[in-house]
């Protein structure tokens, strides 16, 4: 058929730049996905602040730290994506994790043993799925914030892709470890109440009061 297409800059930057090129691609639909992995900064200390912080992927002995993985789905692909991490050093493990069908983001949780040795090196996050009878595997690209932003509502976040996702295992132990008493999948029914016993291990004379908050649950599932 005959089509008419209009392209314009939605941000109204009005730049006269030859690098701003529009490309039109017409092809058959091919369900697929791409992944981006990055080390998220911890929640801000001050309430009601919205910073974006440059943060390295660092883990200490006895600590658990996340890798944020984002899926960019293409051409109607909505299936599960099974995630794995390759290149981890001895003493560092990761729980089996997947991006569920229809969702686009999840956190991979790295766990360091009490005797994990200091180490620095690149690791890879890999996603696998099936489209039809074919198995598809994609290696995540790595992302990072370029510089710190005090409030992302007032200042745009500048980000970029990085060559490697580098993991550093520290020589010191984490001040505390919070973990479930049992290592299992916890299940409950709709409108049910689920008690989860928590074990807290303090180190290095850390004795401050703690307030625990679950991250990742929906507003309909209060803690």
XYZ file of N, CA, C and O in Angstrom, residues 15-206:
768
model
N 17.372 21.393 16.836
C 18.794 21.344 16.501
C 18.966 21.034 15.015
O 18.310 20.166 14.465
N 19.884 21.761 14.395
C 20.253 21.464 13.020
C 21.510 20.616 13.058
O 22.634 21.118 13.058
N 21.305 19.308 13.122
C 22.428 18.403 13.343
C 22.294 17.207 12.409
O 21.277 16.509 12.431
N 23.301 16.934 11.580
C 23.200 15.795 10.648
C 23.161 14.441 11.344
O 22.829 13.446 10.716
N 23.510 14.398 12.643
C 23.453 13.131 13.356
C 22.021 12.745 13.718
O 21.753 11.598 14.067
N 21.093 13.686 13.656
C 19.698 13.398 13.956
C 19.024 12.851 12.703
O 18.399 13.576 11.937
N 19.176 11.556 12.516
C 18.675 10.894 11.309
C 17.519 9.966 11.690
O 17.583 9.248 12.683
N 16.458 9.993 10.888
C 15.336 9.090 11.083
C 15.459 7.940 10.080
O 15.741 8.161 8.898
N 15.239 6.711 10.560
C 15.294 5.548 9.689
C 13.973 4.796 9.795
O 13.476 4.565 10.883
N 13.434 4.394 8.676
C 12.199 3.634 8.630
C 12.522 2.196 8.243
O 13.207 1.955 7.251
N 12.040 1.237 9.043
C 12.281 -0.174 8.773
C 10.947 -0.897 8.660
O 10.115 -0.807 9.564
N 10.745 -1.597 7.561
C 9.544 -2.404 7.340
C 9.992 -3.851 7.218
O 10.783 -4.192 6.341
N 9.495 -4.708 8.119
C 9.937 -6.113 8.144
C 8.837 -6.973 8.753
O 7.876 -6.458 9.322
N 9.032 -8.264 8.663
C 8.100 -9.179 9.290
C 8.282 -9.138 10.804
O 9.390 -8.934 11.299
N 7.181 -9.366 11.531
C 7.242 -9.363 12.984
C 8.116 -10.517 13.471
O 8.003 -11.650 13.003
N 9.017 -10.213 14.411
C 9.924 -11.212 14.965
C 10.014 -11.014 16.477
O 10.817 -10.203 16.947
N 9.195 -11.712 17.276
C 9.200 -11.525 18.736
C 10.597 -11.741 19.315
O 11.244 -12.752 19.042
N 11.052 -10.798 20.125
C 12.416 -10.856 20.649
C 12.494 -9.931 21.861
O 11.522 -9.283 22.237
N 13.680 -9.846 22.464
C 13.877 -8.959 23.602
C 15.335 -8.573 23.692
O 16.220 -9.233 23.144
N 15.595 -7.480 24.402
C 16.948 -7.048 24.744
C 16.972 -6.755 26.238
O 15.943 -6.407 26.837
N 18.147 -6.875 26.868
C 18.289 -6.683 28.302
C 19.312 -5.597 28.608
O 20.315 -5.460 27.901
N 19.052 -4.846 29.673
C 20.008 -3.882 30.220
C 20.142 -4.168 31.717
O 19.144 -4.313 32.416
N 21.387 -4.265 32.202
C 21.651 -4.544 33.615
C 22.468 -3.398 34.198
O 23.354 -2.851 33.537
N 22.170 -3.040 35.452
C 22.928 -1.981 36.113
C 22.860 -2.169 37.628
O 21.988 -2.858 38.147
N 23.809 -1.560 38.303
C 23.838 -1.601 39.770
C 23.030 -0.432 40.305
O 23.425 0.728 40.129
N 21.895 -0.680 40.973
C 21.089 0.430 41.499
C 21.683 0.980 42.788
O 22.227 0.233 43.604
N 21.583 2.279 42.962
C 22.027 2.893 44.214
C 21.047 2.553 45.325
O 19.866 2.294 45.068
N 21.493 2.525 46.582
C 20.577 2.254 47.698
C 19.565 3.384 47.860
O 19.765 4.489 47.331
N 18.458 3.132 48.562
C 17.446 4.175 48.769
C 18.055 5.392 49.453
O 19.000 5.274 50.240
N 17.552 6.607 49.164
C 18.108 7.822 49.785
C 17.872 7.841 51.283
O 16.866 7.315 51.783
N 18.803 8.447 51.999
C 18.695 8.542 53.457
C 17.596 9.528 53.840
O 16.778 9.275 54.719
N 17.572 10.678 53.165
C 16.573 11.703 53.463
C 15.244 11.362 52.787
O 15.219 10.983 51.615
N 14.170 11.499 53.529
C 12.848 11.201 52.994
C 12.434 12.241 51.960
O 12.797 13.411 52.034
N 11.669 11.796 50.967
C 11.099 12.669 49.935
C 12.173 13.307 49.057
O 11.944 14.373 48.464
N 13.348 12.724 48.956
C 14.353 13.182 47.995
C 14.376 12.215 46.817
O 14.039 11.038 46.959
N 14.805 12.707 45.665
C 14.762 11.910 44.432
C 16.118 11.992 43.721
O 16.194 12.494 42.606
N 17.167 11.488 44.339
C 18.473 11.569 43.687
C 18.676 10.413 42.701
O 18.025 9.365 42.792
N 19.565 10.630 41.751
C 20.072 9.565 40.880
C 21.585 9.570 41.058
O 22.239 10.579 40.792
N 22.126 8.449 41.520
C 23.506 8.418 41.976
C 24.320 7.409 41.190
O 23.852 6.297 40.911
N 25.532 7.787 40.829
C 26.478 6.833 40.251
C 26.848 5.828 41.338
O 27.269 6.214 42.434
N 26.696 4.535 41.033
C 26.911 3.528 42.068
C 27.596 2.300 41.476
O 27.122 1.736 40.487
N 28.700 1.860 42.081
C 29.392 0.664 41.571
C 28.737 -0.609 42.087
O 27.997 -0.593 43.074
N 29.015 -1.724 41.432
C 28.519 -3.018 41.878
C 29.533 -3.600 42.860
O 30.487 -4.275 42.480
N 29.325 -3.316 44.147
C 30.233 -3.735 45.208
C 29.476 -4.610 46.196
O 28.351 -4.297 46.580
N 30.113 -5.703 46.620
C 29.517 -6.576 47.619
C 30.578 -6.949 48.647
O 31.736 -7.189 48.302
N 30.172 -6.946 49.920
C 31.084 -7.311 51.002
C 30.743 -8.701 51.525
O 29.670 -9.222 51.256
N 31.650 -9.270 52.268
C 31.426 -10.609 52.818
C 30.165 -10.629 53.692
O 29.966 -9.758 54.525
N 29.304 -11.615 53.446
C 28.062 -11.731 54.195
C 26.950 -10.825 53.703
O 25.887 -10.766 54.325
N 27.140 -10.143 52.595
C 26.169 -9.154 52.121
C 25.359 -9.686 50.945
O 25.778 -10.597 50.228
N 24.191 -9.094 50.753
C 23.356 -9.337 49.578
C 23.178 -8.021 48.841
O 22.845 -7.004 49.459
N 23.415 -8.023 47.543
C 23.300 -6.783 46.770
C 22.584 -7.066 45.454
O 22.719 -8.166 44.889
N 21.785 -6.126 44.946
C 20.987 -6.393 43.739
C 21.664 -5.932 42.452
O 22.520 -5.050 42.440
N 21.255 -6.562 41.363
C 21.506 -6.079 40.004
C 20.143 -5.845 39.377
O 19.322 -6.767 39.307
N 19.881 -4.633 38.948
C 18.598 -4.327 38.316
C 18.674 -4.726 36.839
O 19.566 -4.294 36.109
N 17.725 -5.551 36.393
C 17.690 -6.019 35.010
C 16.384 -5.565 34.373
O 15.301 -5.831 34.907
N 16.492 -4.883 33.235
C 15.330 -4.367 32.520
C 15.214 -5.056 31.165
O 16.219 -5.207 30.462
N 14.011 -5.471 30.806
C 13.753 -6.127 29.532
C 13.045 -5.165 28.586
O 12.060 -4.528 28.968
N 13.556 -5.062 27.376
C 12.919 -4.268 26.322
C 12.357 -5.268 25.312
O 13.103 -5.854 24.517
N 11.045 -5.470 25.369
C 10.386 -6.479 24.551
C 10.076 -5.929 23.158
O 9.729 -4.755 23.012
N 10.172 -6.806 22.163
C 9.971 -6.386 20.780
C 8.910 -7.255 20.095
O 8.814 -8.460 20.352
N 8.155 -6.625 19.250
C 7.218 -7.311 18.353
C 6.286 -8.270 19.080
O 6.063 -9.403 18.656
N 5.759 -7.802 20.217
C 4.735 -8.572 20.899
C 5.234 -9.692 21.782
O 4.422 -10.462 22.311
N 6.548 -9.821 21.975
C 7.041 -10.883 22.856
C 6.659 -10.571 24.295
O 6.947 -9.500 24.815
N 6.011 -11.535 24.985
C 5.540 -11.307 26.354
C 5.823 -12.488 27.261
O 5.231 -12.597 28.328
N 6.715 -13.408 26.867
C 6.968 -14.605 27.651
C 7.929 -14.390 28.801
O 8.482 -13.297 29.000
N 8.144 -15.472 29.593
C 9.114 -15.443 30.674
C 10.531 -15.342 30.113
O 10.833 -15.864 29.029
N 11.420 -14.689 30.882
C 12.837 -14.619 30.538
C 13.621 -15.130 31.737
O 13.615 -14.515 32.801
N 14.270 -16.271 31.586
C 15.066 -16.851 32.665
C 16.438 -16.192 32.699
O 17.111 -16.099 31.678
N 16.849 -15.727 33.882
C 18.098 -14.978 34.009
C 19.175 -15.811 34.693
O 18.885 -16.651 35.555
N 20.416 -15.552 34.327
C 21.576 -16.185 34.958
C 22.728 -15.199 34.921
O 22.743 -14.254 34.124
N 23.697 -15.410 35.811
C 24.891 -14.560 35.862
C 26.117 -15.449 35.630
O 26.299 -16.455 36.329
N 26.935 -15.083 34.667
C 28.132 -15.845 34.339
C 29.378 -15.104 34.797
O 29.415 -13.876 34.792
N 30.392 -15.872 35.175
C 31.676 -15.285 35.551
C 31.801 -14.909 37.011
O 32.738 -14.188 37.376
N 30.884 -15.376 37.878
C 30.968 -15.036 39.298
C 32.158 -15.758 39.944
O 32.427 -16.923 39.644
N 32.849 -15.096 40.860
C 33.975 -15.733 41.549
C 33.479 -16.692 42.627
O 32.296 -16.655 43.012
N 34.363 -17.569 43.163
C 33.961 -18.459 44.255
C 33.463 -17.654 45.463
O 33.993 -16.601 45.787
N 32.418 -18.165 46.105
C 31.865 -17.491 47.277
C 30.748 -16.524 46.964
O 30.114 -15.992 47.881
N 30.464 -16.278 45.685
C 29.376 -15.382 45.283
C 28.341 -16.213 44.530
O 28.663 -16.868 43.535
N 27.105 -16.192 44.997
C 26.038 -16.960 44.369
C 24.882 -16.040 44.011
O 24.789 -14.905 44.486
N 23.983 -16.540 43.178
C 22.799 -15.775 42.781
C 21.619 -16.720 42.734
O 21.740 -17.864 42.276
N 20.486 -16.292 43.254
C 19.279 -17.116 43.258
C 18.676 -17.171 41.859
O 18.799 -16.233 41.065
N 18.027 -18.275 41.562
C 17.354 -18.424 40.266
C 16.259 -17.377 40.146
O 15.411 -17.229 41.023
N 16.296 -16.623 39.063
C 15.385 -15.483 38.894
C 14.903 -15.425 37.455
O 15.637 -15.786 36.532
N 13.682 -14.949 37.271
C 13.166 -14.744 35.923
C 12.340 -13.465 35.874
O 11.802 -13.011 36.886
N 12.296 -12.886 34.693
C 11.364 -11.787 34.429
C 10.073 -12.428 33.949
O 10.047 -13.064 32.894
N 9.021 -12.303 34.725
C 7.786 -12.999 34.420
C 7.111 -12.428 33.182
O 7.362 -11.280 32.779
N 6.266 -13.241 32.589
C 5.542 -12.841 31.385
C 4.797 -11.539 31.607
O 4.122 -11.369 32.622
N 4.948 -10.624 30.669
C 4.261 -9.345 30.748
C 4.940 -8.310 31.603
O 4.512 -7.154 31.634
N 6.018 -8.670 32.328
C 6.739 -7.711 33.155
C 8.070 -7.339 32.494
O 8.573 -8.065 31.632
N 8.651 -6.220 32.954
C 9.831 -5.705 32.272
C 11.023 -5.451 33.180
O 12.066 -5.010 32.688
N 10.909 -5.703 34.474
C 12.013 -5.368 35.368
C 12.033 -6.328 36.549
O 10.980 -6.785 37.013
N 13.246 -6.660 37.006
C 13.408 -7.534 38.159
C 14.793 -7.270 38.744
O 15.659 -6.677 38.076
N 15.004 -7.709 39.971
C 16.313 -7.568 40.617
C 16.928 -8.946 40.833
O 16.289 -9.826 41.407
N 18.149 -9.123 40.348
C 18.937 -10.314 40.642
C 19.678 -10.065 41.948
O 20.324 -9.037 42.110
N 19.601 -11.001 42.889
C 20.213 -10.806 44.193
C 21.498 -11.625 44.305
O 21.464 -12.855 44.308
N 22.640 -10.927 44.374
C 23.930 -11.583 44.590
C 24.152 -11.747 46.092
O 23.884 -10.829 46.871
N 24.660 -12.907 46.499
C 24.909 -13.202 47.909
C 26.375 -13.588 48.072
O 26.876 -14.467 47.363
N 27.067 -12.928 49.014
C 28.472 -13.220 49.285
C 28.585 -14.066 50.544
O 27.977 -13.752 51.570
N 29.362 -15.127 50.466
C 29.585 -15.977 51.630
C 30.451 -15.249 52.653
O 31.114 -14.253 52.340
N 30.440 -15.764 53.883
C 31.225 -15.152 54.953
C 32.720 -15.197 54.671
O 33.475 -14.338 55.135
N 33.163 -16.184 53.889
C 34.586 -16.331 53.593
C 34.934 -15.962 52.157
O 35.967 -16.403 51.631
N 34.083 -15.183 51.495
C 34.364 -14.789 50.114
C 35.662 -13.987 50.040
O 35.880 -13.072 50.833
N 36.507 -14.324 49.081
C 37.802 -13.659 48.937
C 37.660 -12.374 48.124
O 36.775 -12.264 47.265
N 38.510 -11.367 48.369
C 38.483 -10.132 47.561
C 38.688 -10.458 46.082
O 39.503 -11.314 45.729
N 37.954 -9.733 45.247
C 37.991 -10.030 43.797
C 37.427 -8.845 43.035
O 36.517 -8.169 43.502
N 37.953 -8.608 41.838
C 37.407 -7.584 40.936
C 37.452 -8.144 39.522
O 38.488 -8.677 39.090
N 36.340 -8.037 38.807
C 36.325 -8.513 37.434
C 34.969 -8.347 36.790
O 33.975 -8.060 37.456
N 34.903 -8.528 35.468
C 33.626 -8.396 34.753
C 32.772 -9.647 34.900
O 33.285 -10.769 34.986
N 31.450 -9.456 34.947
C 30.488 -10.553 34.950
C 29.465 -10.287 33.848
O 29.377 -9.173 33.324
N 28.698 -11.321 33.497
C 27.705 -11.191 32.438
C 26.337 -11.635 32.952
O 26.231 -12.646 33.642
N 25.306 -10.878 32.593
C 23.918 -11.253 32.866
C 23.320 -11.748 31.551
O 23.383 -11.054 30.532
N 22.764 -12.955 31.588
C 22.254 -13.597 30.373
C 20.788 -13.944 30.583
O 20.385 -14.414 31.660
N 19.983 -13.701 29.555
C 18.566 -14.054 29.584
C 18.240 -15.077 28.520
O 18.738 -14.993 27.392
N 17.413 -16.085 28.869
C 17.027 -17.129 27.922
C 15.508 -17.272 27.909
O 14.843 -17.104 28.935
N 14.974 -17.610 26.738
C 13.545 -17.868 26.602
C 13.329 -18.719 25.367
O 14.277 -19.048 24.641
N 12.075 -19.083 25.128
C 11.720 -19.820 23.929
C 10.675 -19.048 23.145
O 9.693 -18.570 23.712
N 10.906 -18.910 21.855
C 9.916 -18.335 20.953
C 9.601 -19.409 19.918
O 10.428 -19.706 19.065
N 8.428 -19.990 20.026
C 8.116 -21.146 19.190
C 8.922 -22.348 19.658
O 8.940 -22.685 20.837
N 9.641 -22.974 18.740
C 10.493 -24.117 19.072
C 11.949 -23.710 19.258
O 12.788 -24.560 19.569
N 12.259 -22.459 19.057
C 13.651 -21.998 19.127
C 13.952 -21.396 20.492
O 13.132 -20.685 21.068
N 15.145 -21.698 21.007
C 15.607 -21.084 22.254
C 16.400 -19.829 21.924
O 17.308 -19.859 21.094
N 16.057 -18.736 22.575
C 16.712 -17.452 22.318
C 17.505 -17.054 23.549
O 16.989 -17.119 24.676
N 18.747 -16.646 23.354
C 19.589 -16.195 24.459
C 20.125 -14.806 24.130
O 20.612 -14.564 23.027
N 20.036 -13.905 25.095
C 20.522 -12.550 24.905
C 21.383 -12.148 26.101
O 20.990 -12.341 27.253
N 22.541 -11.578 25.811
C 23.407 -11.057 26.877
C 23.033 -9.604 27.155
O 22.835 -8.810 26.232
N 22.900 -9.267 28.422
C 22.495 -7.910 28.792
C 23.609 -6.918 28.511
O 24.794 -7.200 28.760
N 23.232 -5.776 27.983
C 24.156 -4.645 27.941
C 24.144 -3.990 29.317
O 23.218 -4.166 30.100
N 25.180 -3.243 29.591
C 25.352 -2.696 30.931
C 25.156 -1.187 30.907
O 25.661 -0.505 30.024
N 24.404 -0.680 31.890
C 24.102 0.737 31.933
C 24.605 1.389 33.195
O 24.824 0.730 34.213
N 24.778 2.709 33.133
C 25.243 3.456 34.291
C 24.792 4.906 34.181
O 24.648 5.449 33.078
N 24.562 5.520 35.336
C 24.329 6.965 35.380
C 25.671 7.665 35.165
O 26.701 7.228 35.683
N 25.679 8.743 34.393
C 26.929 9.428 34.065
C 27.422 10.275 35.227
O 28.600 10.264 35.572
N 26.500 11.036 35.841
C 26.875 11.832 37.009
C 25.678 11.937 37.951
O 24.545 11.670 37.580
N 25.974 12.325 39.200
C 24.933 12.408 40.221
C 23.941 13.524 39.913
O 24.321 14.603 39.435
N 22.681 13.256 40.209
C 21.600 14.238 40.059
C 20.882 14.336 41.400
O 20.481 13.319 41.976
N 20.722 15.557 41.917
C 20.108 15.743 43.232
C 18.618 15.437 43.230
O 18.085 14.871 44.184
N 17.912 15.792 42.152
C 16.471 15.569 42.066
C 16.124 15.326 40.603
O 16.209 16.242 39.776
N 15.733 14.103 40.271
C 15.483 13.787 38.856
C 14.199 14.413 38.341
O 13.915 14.350 37.146
N 13.392 15.027 39.220
C 12.226 15.785 38.742
C 12.626 17.169 38.232
O 11.871 17.796 37.489
N 13.800 17.638 38.655
C 14.250 18.975 38.270
C 15.383 18.950 37.260
O 15.599 19.926 36.545
N 16.114 17.854 37.214
C 17.272 17.753 36.327
C 17.256 16.400 35.632
O 17.059 15.368 36.270
N 17.414 16.378 34.303
C 17.370 15.099 33.601
C 18.546 14.200 33.982
O 19.638 14.679 34.295
N 18.298 12.914 33.966
C 19.345 11.935 34.265
C 20.104 11.617 32.980
O 19.505 11.264 31.960
N 21.412 11.737 33.030
C 22.260 11.372 31.904
C 22.778 9.952 32.150
O 23.374 9.679 33.184
N 22.551 9.058 31.204
C 22.986 7.675 31.356
C 23.720 7.231 30.099
O 23.655 7.878 29.053
N 24.388 6.105 30.208
C 25.144 5.582 29.064
C 25.314 4.074 29.225
O 25.140 3.520 30.311
N 25.673 3.427 28.118
C 26.048 2.030 28.148
C 27.533 1.917 28.486
O 28.329 2.746 28.056
N 27.892 0.887 29.241
C 29.285 0.677 29.609
C 29.797 -0.607 28.958
O 29.025 -1.491 28.581
N 31.113 -0.704 28.831
C 31.701 -1.873 28.172
C 31.481 -3.134 28.985
O 31.164 -4.186 28.447
N 31.669 -3.046 30.316
C 31.558 -4.211 31.190
C 30.675 -3.895 32.383
O 30.526 -2.742 32.783
N 30.104 -4.953 32.966
C 29.483 -4.871 34.282
C 30.497 -5.452 35.253
O 30.696 -6.670 35.313
N 31.159 -4.586 35.997
C 32.272 -5.006 36.846
C 31.808 -5.194 38.275
O 31.167 -4.321 38.856
N 32.147 -6.348 38.839
C 31.815 -6.676 40.225
C 33.073 -6.589 41.076
O 34.129 -7.098 40.694
N 32.954 -5.936 42.239
C 34.047 -5.879 43.209
C 33.590 -6.561 44.495
O 32.529 -6.229 45.032
N 34.375 -7.519 44.973
C 34.115 -8.188 46.248
C 35.067 -7.600 47.279
O 36.287 -7.707 47.142
N 34.530 -6.936 48.292
C 35.352 -6.251 49.278
C 35.992 -7.214 50.263
O 35.509 -8.326 50.502
N 37.081 -6.754 50.874
C 37.791 -7.572 51.863
C 37.122 -7.523 53.226
O 37.320 -8.425 54.050
N 36.323 -6.477 53.497
C 35.693 -6.332 54.802
C 34.329 -7.014 54.808
O 33.745 -7.288 53.750
N 33.804 -7.266 56.003
C 32.483 -7.860 56.151
C 31.436 -6.754 56.247
O 31.723 -5.631 56.669
N 30.213 -7.067 55.851
C 29.123 -6.104 55.969
C 28.745 -5.924 57.439
O 28.854 -6.873 58.229
N 28.318 -4.710 57.872
C 27.984 -4.488 59.287
C 26.844 -5.362 59.790
O 26.755 -5.650 60.979
N 25.942 -5.789 58.881
C 24.833 -6.640 59.319
C 24.337 -7.458 58.143
O 24.524 -7.090 56.978
N 23.718 -8.580 58.456
C 23.105 -9.446 57.456
C 21.672 -9.722 57.883
O 21.422 -10.103 59.032
N 20.723 -9.520 56.967
C 19.312 -9.814 57.211
C 18.908 -10.927 56.253
O 19.086 -10.790 55.040
N 18.387 -12.009 56.783
C 18.007 -13.137 55.943
C 16.839 -13.875 56.572
O 16.619 -13.813 57.786
N 16.078 -14.559 55.721
C 14.993 -15.396 56.218
C 15.585 -16.606 56.933
O 16.641 -17.114 56.553
N 14.904 -17.057 57.969
C 15.394 -18.210 58.733
C 15.451 -19.451 57.846
O 16.368 -20.267 57.944
N 14.470 -19.594 56.921
C 14.444 -20.723 56.006
C 14.630 -20.226 54.578
O 14.021 -19.236 54.164
N 15.461 -20.927 53.817
C 15.701 -20.591 52.420
C 14.709 -21.359 51.553
O 14.945 -22.503 51.178
N 13.569 -20.743 51.272
C 12.532 -21.405 50.498
C 11.644 -20.353 49.843
O 11.796 -19.149 50.078
N 10.737 -20.819 49.000
C 9.734 -19.939 48.399
C 8.561 -19.832 49.364
O 7.957 -20.841 49.747
N 8.231 -18.603 49.754
C 7.151 -18.379 50.712
C 5.856 -18.107 49.948
O 5.818 -17.256 49.067
N 4.808 -18.841 50.295
C 3.533 -18.718 49.586
C 2.401 -18.443 50.565
O 2.444 -18.872 51.723
N 1.390 -17.737 50.072
C 0.190 -17.476 50.866
C -1.000 -17.383 49.926
O -0.834 -17.352 48.694
N -2.186 -17.320 50.478
C -3.398 -17.217 49.678
C -3.832 -15.764 49.570
O -3.299 -14.884 50.252
N -4.810 -15.500 48.710
C -5.366 -14.157 48.586
C -5.963 -13.737 49.929
O -6.690 -14.500 50.566
N -5.625 -12.524 50.382
C -6.088 -11.965 51.653
C -5.515 -12.713 52.855
O -5.974 -12.541 53.974
N -4.484 -13.543 52.625
C -3.870 -14.271 53.721
C -2.795 -13.451 54.419
O -2.342 -12.413 53.919
N -2.394 -13.909 55.588
C -1.314 -13.291 56.364
C -0.139 -14.268 56.392
O -0.302 -15.441 56.741
N 1.038 -13.795 55.995
C 2.212 -14.665 55.883
C 3.319 -14.178 56.810
O 3.972 -13.176 56.527
N 3.554 -14.847 57.930
C 4.698 -14.484 58.779
C 5.987 -15.093 58.231
O 6.031 -16.279 57.904
N 7.023 -14.287 58.119
C 8.326 -14.751 57.642
C 9.356 -14.461 58.728
O 9.720 -13.297 58.944
N 9.846 -15.471 59.440
C 10.875 -15.236 60.462
C 12.171 -14.712 59.835
O 12.632 -15.221 58.822
N 12.741 -13.674 60.445
C 13.943 -13.012 59.927
C 15.082 -13.179 60.939
O 14.893 -13.032 62.145
N 16.261 -13.459 60.409
C 17.458 -13.564 61.235
C 18.354 -12.362 60.962
O 18.665 -12.047 59.817
N 18.767 -11.671 62.007
C 19.640 -10.502 61.891
C 20.985 -10.815 62.544
O 21.046 -11.175 63.715
N 22.055 -10.668 61.771
C 23.408 -10.876 62.278
C 24.134 -9.531 62.302
O 24.260 -8.880 61.261
N 24.565 -9.097 63.475
C 25.269 -7.822 63.626
C 26.773 -8.070 63.704
O 27.227 -9.051 64.281
N 27.548 -7.133 63.135
C 29.000 -7.234 63.160
C 29.603 -5.866 63.485
O 28.939 -4.836 63.358
N 30.851 -5.869 63.840
C 31.632 -4.635 64.025
C 30.931 -3.645 64.951
O 30.835 -2.460 64.674
N 30.368 -4.139 66.047
C 29.741 -3.314 67.071
C 28.556 -2.506 66.536
O 28.213 -1.452 67.074
N 27.933 -2.968 65.458
C 26.749 -2.287 64.929
C 25.559 -2.600 65.824
O 25.137 -3.754 65.937
